[in-house]
C-alpha positions as MATLAB code, in Angstrom:
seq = 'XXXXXXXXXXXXXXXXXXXXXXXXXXXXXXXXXXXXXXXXXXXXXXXXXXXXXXXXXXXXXXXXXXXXXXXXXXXXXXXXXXXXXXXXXXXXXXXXXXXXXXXXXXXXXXXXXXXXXXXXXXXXXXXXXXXXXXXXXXXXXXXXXXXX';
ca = [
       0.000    0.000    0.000;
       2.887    2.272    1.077;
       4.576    1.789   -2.518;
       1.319    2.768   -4.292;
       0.644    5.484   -2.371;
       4.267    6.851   -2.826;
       4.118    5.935   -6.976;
       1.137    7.319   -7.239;
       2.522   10.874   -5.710;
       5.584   10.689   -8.096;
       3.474   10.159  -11.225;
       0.779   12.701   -9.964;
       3.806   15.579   -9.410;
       5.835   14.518  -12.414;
       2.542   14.824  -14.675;
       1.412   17.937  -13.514;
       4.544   19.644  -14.246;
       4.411   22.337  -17.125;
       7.377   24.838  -18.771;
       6.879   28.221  -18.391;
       4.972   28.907  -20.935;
       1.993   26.706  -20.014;
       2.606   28.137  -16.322;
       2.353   31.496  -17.704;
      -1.275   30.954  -19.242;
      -2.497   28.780  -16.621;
      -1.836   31.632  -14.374;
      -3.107   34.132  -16.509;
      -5.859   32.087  -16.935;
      -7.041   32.505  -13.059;
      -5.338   28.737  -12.189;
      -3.047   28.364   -9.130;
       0.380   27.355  -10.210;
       3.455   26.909   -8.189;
       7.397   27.237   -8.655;
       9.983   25.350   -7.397;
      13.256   26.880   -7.292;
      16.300   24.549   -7.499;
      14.670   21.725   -5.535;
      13.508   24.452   -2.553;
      10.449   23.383   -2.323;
       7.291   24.704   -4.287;
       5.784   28.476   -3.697;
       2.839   30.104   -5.402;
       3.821   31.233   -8.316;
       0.183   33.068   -8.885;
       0.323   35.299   -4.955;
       4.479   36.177   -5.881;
       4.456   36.865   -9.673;
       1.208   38.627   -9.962;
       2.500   42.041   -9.518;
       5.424   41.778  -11.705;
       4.694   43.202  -15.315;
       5.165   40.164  -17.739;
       9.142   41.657  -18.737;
       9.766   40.670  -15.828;
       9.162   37.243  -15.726;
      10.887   36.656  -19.129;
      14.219   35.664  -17.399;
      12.509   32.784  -16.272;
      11.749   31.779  -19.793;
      15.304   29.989  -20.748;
      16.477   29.869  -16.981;
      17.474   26.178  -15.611;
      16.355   24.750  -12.072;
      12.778   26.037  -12.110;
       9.823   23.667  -12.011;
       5.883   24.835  -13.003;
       2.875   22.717  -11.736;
      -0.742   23.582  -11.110;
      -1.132   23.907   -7.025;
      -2.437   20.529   -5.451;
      -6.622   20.815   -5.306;
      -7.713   21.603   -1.342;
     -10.681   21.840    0.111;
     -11.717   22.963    3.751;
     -12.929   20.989    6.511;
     -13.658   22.190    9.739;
     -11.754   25.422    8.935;
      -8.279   23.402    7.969;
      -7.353   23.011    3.888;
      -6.941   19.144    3.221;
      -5.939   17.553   -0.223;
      -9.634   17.254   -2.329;
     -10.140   13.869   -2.218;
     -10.495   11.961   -6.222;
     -12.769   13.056   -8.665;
     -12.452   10.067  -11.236;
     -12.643    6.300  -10.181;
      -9.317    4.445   -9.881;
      -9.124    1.319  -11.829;
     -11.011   -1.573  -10.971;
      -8.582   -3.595   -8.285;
      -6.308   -0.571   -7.515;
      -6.268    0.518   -3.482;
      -8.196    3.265   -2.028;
      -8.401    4.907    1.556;
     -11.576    6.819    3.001;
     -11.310    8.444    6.426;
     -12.253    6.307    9.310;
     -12.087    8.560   12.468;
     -12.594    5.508   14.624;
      -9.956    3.603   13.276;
      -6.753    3.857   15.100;
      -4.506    4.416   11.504;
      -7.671    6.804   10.794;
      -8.460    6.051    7.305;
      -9.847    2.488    5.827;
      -7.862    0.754    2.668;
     -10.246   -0.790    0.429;
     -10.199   -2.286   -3.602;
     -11.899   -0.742   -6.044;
     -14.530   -2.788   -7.946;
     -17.065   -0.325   -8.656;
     -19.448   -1.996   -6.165;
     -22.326    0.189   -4.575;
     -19.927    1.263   -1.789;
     -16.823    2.330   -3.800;
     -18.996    4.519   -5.771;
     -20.795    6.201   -2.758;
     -16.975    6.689   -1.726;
     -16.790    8.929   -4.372;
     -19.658   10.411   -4.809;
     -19.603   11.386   -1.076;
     -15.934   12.776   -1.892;
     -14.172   10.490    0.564;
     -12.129    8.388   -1.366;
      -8.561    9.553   -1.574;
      -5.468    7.289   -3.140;
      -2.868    8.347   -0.970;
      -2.977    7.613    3.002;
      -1.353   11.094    3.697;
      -4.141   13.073    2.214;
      -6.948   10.799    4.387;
      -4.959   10.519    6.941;
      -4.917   15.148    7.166;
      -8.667   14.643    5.928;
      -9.689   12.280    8.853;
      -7.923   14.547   11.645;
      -9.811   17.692    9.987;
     -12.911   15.783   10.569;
     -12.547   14.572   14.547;
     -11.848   18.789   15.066;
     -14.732   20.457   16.601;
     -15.988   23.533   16.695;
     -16.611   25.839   20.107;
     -20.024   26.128   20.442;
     -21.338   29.979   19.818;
];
């Protein structure tokens, strides 16, 4: 489970990487997008750049150790931004996780065979294929909220 999780992050990052160019029109296009800078980690591209007239982002045009991707999807729960859980089915057989507050590991791992529960997984928009991202989505859910 660990090694699909972790393959499916690598293939997820290394497809949503874009060259500037595509950056440049997915941002002017309203979309988040991030930078990485030499391996630094990845910033938002959209809240620093937005100011600059677009001369000034030229030199990063031909420049070498900068990576483009759209932002990661979020969505709030309880007031904290988790990873949005999947939109599409996985294939049939592949390994999915939906939060499970009462479950010590707090999410469960289950097979996807397009069965009546898998598809009220996603259509509920619990079903996640990474255990990070249910594991941050489960812990969102078990905060609660001071009554007012």
């Amino acid at each position: 489970a660990f090694l699909f999780s972790a393959l499916h992050l690598f293939i997820n990052e290394r497809m949503s990487q874009m060259n500037f160019k595509e950056a440049l029109i997915a941002h002017l296009q309203g979309e988040r997008v991030e930078v990485n800078y030499n391996q630094e980690g990845w910033i938002d591209f959209s809240k620093e750049f937005s100011r600059l007239p677009l001369e000034a982002l030229k030199p990063f045009i031909d420049a070498h150790g900068y990576e483009f991707r759209l932002a990661p999807r979020t969505i709030k729960v309880n007031g904290v931004e988790v990873p949005a859980p999947e939109s599409e089915a996985p294939n049939d057989g592949d390994t999915y996780y939906v939060p499970d507050p009462l479950d010590e590991r707090l999410y469960d791992d289950l097979k996807w065979r397009g069965d009546d529960i898998d598809e009220r997984a996603l259509a509920n928009g619990v079903l996640y294929l990474s255990t990070d991202a249910c594991i941050a989505r489960a812990k969102a859910m078990l905060i609660t909220q001071e009554a007012v």
